[in-house]
XYZ file of C-alpha atoms in Angstrom:
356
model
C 33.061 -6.829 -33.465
C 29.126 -7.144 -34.949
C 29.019 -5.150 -38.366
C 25.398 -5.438 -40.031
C 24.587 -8.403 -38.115
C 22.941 -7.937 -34.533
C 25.018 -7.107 -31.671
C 24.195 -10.233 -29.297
C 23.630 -9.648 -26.077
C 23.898 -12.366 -22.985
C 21.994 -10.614 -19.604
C 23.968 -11.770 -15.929
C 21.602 -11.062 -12.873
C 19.962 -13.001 -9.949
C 16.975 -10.792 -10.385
C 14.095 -12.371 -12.710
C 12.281 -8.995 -13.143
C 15.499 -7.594 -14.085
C 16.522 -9.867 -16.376
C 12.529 -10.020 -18.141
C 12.506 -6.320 -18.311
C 15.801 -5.812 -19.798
C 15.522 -8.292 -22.321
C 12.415 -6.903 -23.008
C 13.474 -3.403 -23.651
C 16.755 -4.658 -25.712
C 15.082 -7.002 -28.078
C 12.574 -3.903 -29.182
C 15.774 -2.535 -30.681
C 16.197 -3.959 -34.254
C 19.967 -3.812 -33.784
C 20.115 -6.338 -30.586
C 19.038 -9.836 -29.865
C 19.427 -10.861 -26.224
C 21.439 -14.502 -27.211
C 20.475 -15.428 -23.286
C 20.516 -14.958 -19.586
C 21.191 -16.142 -16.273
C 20.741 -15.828 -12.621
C 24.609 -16.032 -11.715
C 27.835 -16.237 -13.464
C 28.214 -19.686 -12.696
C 25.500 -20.285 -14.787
C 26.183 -17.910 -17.078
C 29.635 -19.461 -18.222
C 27.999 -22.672 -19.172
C 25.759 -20.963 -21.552
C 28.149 -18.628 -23.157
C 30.370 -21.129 -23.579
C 28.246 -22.490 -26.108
C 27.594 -18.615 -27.817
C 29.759 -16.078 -27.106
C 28.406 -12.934 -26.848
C 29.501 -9.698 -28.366
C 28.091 -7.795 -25.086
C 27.771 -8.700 -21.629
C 25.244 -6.879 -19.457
C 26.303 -7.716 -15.894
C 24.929 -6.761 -11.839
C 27.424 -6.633 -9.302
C 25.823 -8.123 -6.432
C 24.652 -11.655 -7.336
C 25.106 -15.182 -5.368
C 28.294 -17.938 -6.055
C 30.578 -14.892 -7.382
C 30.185 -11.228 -7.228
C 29.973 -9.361 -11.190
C 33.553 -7.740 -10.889
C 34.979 -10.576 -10.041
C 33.589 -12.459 -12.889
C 34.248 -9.342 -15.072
C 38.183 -10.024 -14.296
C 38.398 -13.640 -15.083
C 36.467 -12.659 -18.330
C 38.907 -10.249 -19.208
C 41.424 -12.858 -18.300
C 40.673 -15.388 -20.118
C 38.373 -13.890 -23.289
C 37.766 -10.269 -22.887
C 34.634 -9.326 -24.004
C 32.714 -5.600 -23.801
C 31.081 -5.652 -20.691
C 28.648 -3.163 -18.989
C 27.602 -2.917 -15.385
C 24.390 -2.416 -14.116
C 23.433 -2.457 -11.078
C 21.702 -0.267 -8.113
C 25.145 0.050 -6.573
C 27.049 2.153 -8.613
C 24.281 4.810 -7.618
C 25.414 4.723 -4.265
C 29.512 6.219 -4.700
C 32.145 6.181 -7.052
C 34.348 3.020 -5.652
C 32.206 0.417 -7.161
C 31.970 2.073 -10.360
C 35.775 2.513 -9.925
C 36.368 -1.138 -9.721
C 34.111 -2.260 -13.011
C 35.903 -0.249 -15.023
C 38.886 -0.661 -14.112
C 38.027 -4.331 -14.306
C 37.877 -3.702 -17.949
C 33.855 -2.484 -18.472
C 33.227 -0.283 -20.994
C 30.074 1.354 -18.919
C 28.571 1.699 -15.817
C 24.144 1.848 -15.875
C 22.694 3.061 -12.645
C 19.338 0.807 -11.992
C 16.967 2.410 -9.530
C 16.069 0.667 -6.301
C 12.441 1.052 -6.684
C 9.940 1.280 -9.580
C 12.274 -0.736 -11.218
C 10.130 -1.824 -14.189
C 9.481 2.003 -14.903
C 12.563 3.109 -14.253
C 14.700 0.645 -16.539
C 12.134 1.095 -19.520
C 12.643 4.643 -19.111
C 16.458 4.012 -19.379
C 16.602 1.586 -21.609
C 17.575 4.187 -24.698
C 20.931 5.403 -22.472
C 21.739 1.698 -21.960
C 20.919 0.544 -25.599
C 23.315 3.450 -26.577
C 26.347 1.977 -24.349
C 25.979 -1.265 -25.838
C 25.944 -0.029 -29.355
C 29.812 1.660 -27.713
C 30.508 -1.534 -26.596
C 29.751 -3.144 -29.142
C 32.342 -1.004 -31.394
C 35.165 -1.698 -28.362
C 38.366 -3.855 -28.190
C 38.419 -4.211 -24.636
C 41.806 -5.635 -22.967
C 43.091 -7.093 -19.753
C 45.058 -5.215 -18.263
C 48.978 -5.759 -18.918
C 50.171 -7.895 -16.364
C 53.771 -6.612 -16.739
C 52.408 -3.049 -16.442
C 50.753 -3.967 -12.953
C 53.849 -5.496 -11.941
C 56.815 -4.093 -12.648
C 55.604 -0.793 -11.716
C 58.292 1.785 -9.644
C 58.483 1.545 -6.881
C 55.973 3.886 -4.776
C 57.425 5.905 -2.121
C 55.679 7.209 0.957
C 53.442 10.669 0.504
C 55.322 11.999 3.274
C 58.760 11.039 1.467
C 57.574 12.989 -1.996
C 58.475 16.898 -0.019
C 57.483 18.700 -3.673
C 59.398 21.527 -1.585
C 62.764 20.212 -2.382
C 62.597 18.072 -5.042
C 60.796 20.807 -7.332
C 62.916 23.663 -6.383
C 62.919 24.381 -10.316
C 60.402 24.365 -12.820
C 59.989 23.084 -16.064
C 58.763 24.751 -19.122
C 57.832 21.226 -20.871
C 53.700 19.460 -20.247
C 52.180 16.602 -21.405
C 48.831 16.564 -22.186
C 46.747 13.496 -22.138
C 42.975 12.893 -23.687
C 41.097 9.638 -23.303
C 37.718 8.206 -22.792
C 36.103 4.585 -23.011
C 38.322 2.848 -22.544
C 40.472 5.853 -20.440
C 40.614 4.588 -16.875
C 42.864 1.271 -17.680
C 44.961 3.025 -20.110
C 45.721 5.743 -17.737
C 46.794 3.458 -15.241
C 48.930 1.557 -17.340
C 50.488 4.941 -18.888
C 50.926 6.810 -14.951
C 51.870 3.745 -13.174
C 55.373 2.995 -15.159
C 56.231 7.243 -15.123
C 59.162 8.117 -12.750
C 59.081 10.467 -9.584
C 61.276 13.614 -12.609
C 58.621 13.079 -15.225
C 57.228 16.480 -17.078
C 54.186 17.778 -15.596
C 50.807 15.713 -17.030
C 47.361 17.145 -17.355
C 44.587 15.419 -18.068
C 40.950 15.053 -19.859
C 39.370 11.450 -19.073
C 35.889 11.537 -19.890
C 34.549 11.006 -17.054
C 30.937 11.847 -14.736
C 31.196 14.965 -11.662
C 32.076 13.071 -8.347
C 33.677 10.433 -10.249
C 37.421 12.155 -11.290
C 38.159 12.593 -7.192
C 37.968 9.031 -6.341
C 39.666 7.968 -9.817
C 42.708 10.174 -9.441
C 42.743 8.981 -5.421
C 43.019 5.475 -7.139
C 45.967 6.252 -9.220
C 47.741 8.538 -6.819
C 47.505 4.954 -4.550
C 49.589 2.823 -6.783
C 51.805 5.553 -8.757
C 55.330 6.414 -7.990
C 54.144 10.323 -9.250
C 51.716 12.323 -7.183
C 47.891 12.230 -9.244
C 44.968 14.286 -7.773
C 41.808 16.209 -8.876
C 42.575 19.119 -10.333
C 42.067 22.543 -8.167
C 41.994 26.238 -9.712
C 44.946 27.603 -10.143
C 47.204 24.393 -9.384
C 50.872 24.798 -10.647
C 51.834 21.911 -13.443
C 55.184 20.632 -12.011
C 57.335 17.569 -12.484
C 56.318 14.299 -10.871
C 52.234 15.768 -10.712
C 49.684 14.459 -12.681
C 46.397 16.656 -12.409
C 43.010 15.396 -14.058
C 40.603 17.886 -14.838
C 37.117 17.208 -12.598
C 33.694 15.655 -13.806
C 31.683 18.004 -15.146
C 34.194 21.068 -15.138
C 36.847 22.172 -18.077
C 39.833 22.391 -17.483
C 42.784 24.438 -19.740
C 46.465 25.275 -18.975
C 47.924 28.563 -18.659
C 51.020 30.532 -18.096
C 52.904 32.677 -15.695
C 56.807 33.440 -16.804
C 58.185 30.150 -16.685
C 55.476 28.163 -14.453
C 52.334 26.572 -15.659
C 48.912 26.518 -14.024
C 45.578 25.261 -14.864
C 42.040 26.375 -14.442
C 39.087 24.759 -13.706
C 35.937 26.517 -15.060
C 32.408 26.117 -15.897
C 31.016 26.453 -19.015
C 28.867 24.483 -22.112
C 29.929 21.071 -23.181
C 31.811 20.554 -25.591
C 32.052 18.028 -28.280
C 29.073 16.979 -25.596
C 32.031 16.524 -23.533
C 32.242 18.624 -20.405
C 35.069 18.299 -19.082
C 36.111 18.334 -22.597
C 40.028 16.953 -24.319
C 39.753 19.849 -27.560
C 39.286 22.651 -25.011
C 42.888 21.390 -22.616
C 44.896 20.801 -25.868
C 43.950 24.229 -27.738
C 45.002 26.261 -24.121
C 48.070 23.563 -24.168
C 48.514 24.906 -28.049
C 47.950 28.478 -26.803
C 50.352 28.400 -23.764
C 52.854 25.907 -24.361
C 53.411 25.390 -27.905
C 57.088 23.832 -28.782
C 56.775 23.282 -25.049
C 54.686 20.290 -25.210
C 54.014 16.717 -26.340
C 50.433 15.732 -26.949
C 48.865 12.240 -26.435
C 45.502 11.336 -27.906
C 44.315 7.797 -26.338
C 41.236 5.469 -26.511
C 38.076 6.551 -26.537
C 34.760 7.331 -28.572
C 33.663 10.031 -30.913
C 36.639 12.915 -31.868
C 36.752 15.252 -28.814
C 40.271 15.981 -28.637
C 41.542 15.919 -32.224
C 41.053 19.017 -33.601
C 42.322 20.416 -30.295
C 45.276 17.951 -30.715
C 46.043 19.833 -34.197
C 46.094 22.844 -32.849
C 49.111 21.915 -30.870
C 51.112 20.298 -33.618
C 50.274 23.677 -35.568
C 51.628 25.733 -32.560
C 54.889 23.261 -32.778
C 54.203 20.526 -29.498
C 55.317 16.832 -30.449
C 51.829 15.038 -31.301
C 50.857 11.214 -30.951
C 48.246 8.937 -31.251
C 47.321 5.887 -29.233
C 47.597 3.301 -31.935
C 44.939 1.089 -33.320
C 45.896 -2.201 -31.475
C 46.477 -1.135 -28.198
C 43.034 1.234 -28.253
C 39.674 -0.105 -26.530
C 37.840 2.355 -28.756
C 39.791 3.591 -32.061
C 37.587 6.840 -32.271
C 39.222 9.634 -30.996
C 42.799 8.502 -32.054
C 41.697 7.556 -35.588
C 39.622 10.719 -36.045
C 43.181 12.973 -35.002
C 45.038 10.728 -37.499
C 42.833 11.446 -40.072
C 42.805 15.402 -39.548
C 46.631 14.945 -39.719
C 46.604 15.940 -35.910
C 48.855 13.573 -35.137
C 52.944 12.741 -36.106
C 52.316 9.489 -35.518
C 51.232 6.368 -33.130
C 52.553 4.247 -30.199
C 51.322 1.595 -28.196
C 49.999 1.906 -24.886
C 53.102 0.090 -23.710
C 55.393 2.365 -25.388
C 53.597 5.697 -24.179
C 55.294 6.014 -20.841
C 58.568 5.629 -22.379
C 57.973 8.750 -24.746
C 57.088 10.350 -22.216
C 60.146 9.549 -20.293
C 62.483 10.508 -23.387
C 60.258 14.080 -24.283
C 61.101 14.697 -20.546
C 64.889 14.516 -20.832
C 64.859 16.465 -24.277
């Protein structure tokens, strides 16, 4: 990770406007020198190899080998903060999907036409993600976690009808951000069918969280969806609050619900990790366990001491295993959180805080 020095930056896409422009705009920055670029990741490889880059700046659609593609044999073999930009991620959520859960740090949306215009325009939003990934760890994801997940039984076989006759009183609350979307897969994927009810804050844009939670519903042995007004929290449900919407638990005798509201960011975060965990403090208390995981900036930790003060079991994601220390480290500080655990040995506390 750069300190004082210059964060160097190495530019991958088949377009030679593109790649004038950007370097252009980056190299005005003071912080950033633009180390080199090239048409295709073929070529690309050949002139990293000789300097690495702290930040890649990558387009999806380019000739020899698409950019998520290369993104996963980079993360393979020498993972390296990588953001994707491209005009395709304006057109839905799956390809935006894929890059990050390919391992980039951020998606940048390049218009289709004025494109000169458009990407000086943008250039401050983009020169702010690399400075973010910049400050990451990114991390393949663990093979053993995509592998040896349970097994995933049919939708049709989950009938919620019989297997959650009772309720629980007990929730887990996640918050994440960069860095979120693998760690939430590794976490959800290795959780059994009886696991506690989950609710979750990943940072994340509106129209995004529907397609993300589809994604990990697909390869989890739990149910995952979009979170809906008034859902009940239940065992073997994971619900993740939507883009641009909060989201915050309450209570009804011995059942839990959320709701999904509008209302101002907060901690520029909307939906926002501080405003689930102070209703999880509110309406759970001793009831819950708390997880603060990677991500930037300190949404969630003053939220996250709110719910150790009210008596829930409160952990950090720890330093090693994190993408982005920020949130995590900022909760540790406050004294938010009882301790750390590895990304590896989150689902397993979950696990054990759901037996008691």
């Amino acid at each position: 990770m750069p300190s004082a020095a210059q964060i160097k930056v190495f530019i991958v896409d088949d377009s030679a406007l593109v790649r004038q422009v950007l370097t252009a705009c980056l190299e005005s920055h003071p912080g950033i020198q633009v180390i080199g670029q090239a048409a295709d990741p073929l070529f690309a490889l050949e002139k990293m190899h000789k300097q690495w880059p702290d930040v890649l700046v990558l387009d999806v659609e380019m000739p020899r080998m698409d950019g998520i593609t290369f993104l996963r044999k980079i993360m393979a073999e020498r993972p390296t903060p990588a953001i994707i930009c491209s005009t395709l991620t304006e057109a839905g959520a799956a390809v935006t999907l894929d890059a990050l859960a390919a391992g980039a740090v951020g998606v940048f949306t390049k218009a289709r036409l004025g494109l000169r215009e458009s990407l000086q325009q943008m250039s401050g939003d983009l020169i702010r993600q690399i400075e973010i990934a910049a400050r990451s760890q990114p991390r393949a994801m663990p093979r053993k976690a995509v592998e040896a997940a349970p097994a995933t039984p049919q939708k049709s076989e989950r009938a919620p009808a019989v297997v959650h006759l009772t309720t629980t009183d007990r929730v887990v609350a996640l918050g994440t951000s960069t860095g979120g979307t693998q760690a939430l897969e590794v976490v959800l994927r290795q959780l059994p069918v009886d696991c506690p009810g989950i609710v979750i804050v990943q940072h994340m844009p509106e129209k995004f969280t529907a397609a993300f939670a589809q994604r990990l519903d697909s390869v989890c042995a739990i149910e995952v969806r979009e979170a809906r007004h008034m859902d009940r929290v239940r065992p073997g449900l994971a619900l993740v609050a939507p883009g641009g919407r909060h989201m915050q638990l309450k209570r009804s005798g011995a059942q839990y619900f959320v709701e999904v509201l509008d209302g101002p960011p907060v901690n520029r975060h909307r939906p926002s990790v501080d405003v689930l965990f102070r209703s999880v403090a509110r309406h759970a208390g001793h009831n819950a366990l708390g997880v603060i995981m990677t991500g930037m900036g300190d949404d969630g930790a003053r939220g996250l001491l709110s719910m150790r003060e009210a008596g829930a079991r409160t952990v950090a994601q720890d330093e090693a295993s994190c993408v982005v220390f920020g949130m995590p480290k900022e909760a540790l500080r406050l004294g938010a959180a009882q301790g750390t655990e590895s990304l590896q040995g989150i689902p397993r506390l979950i696990e054990q805080y759901g037996r008691g």
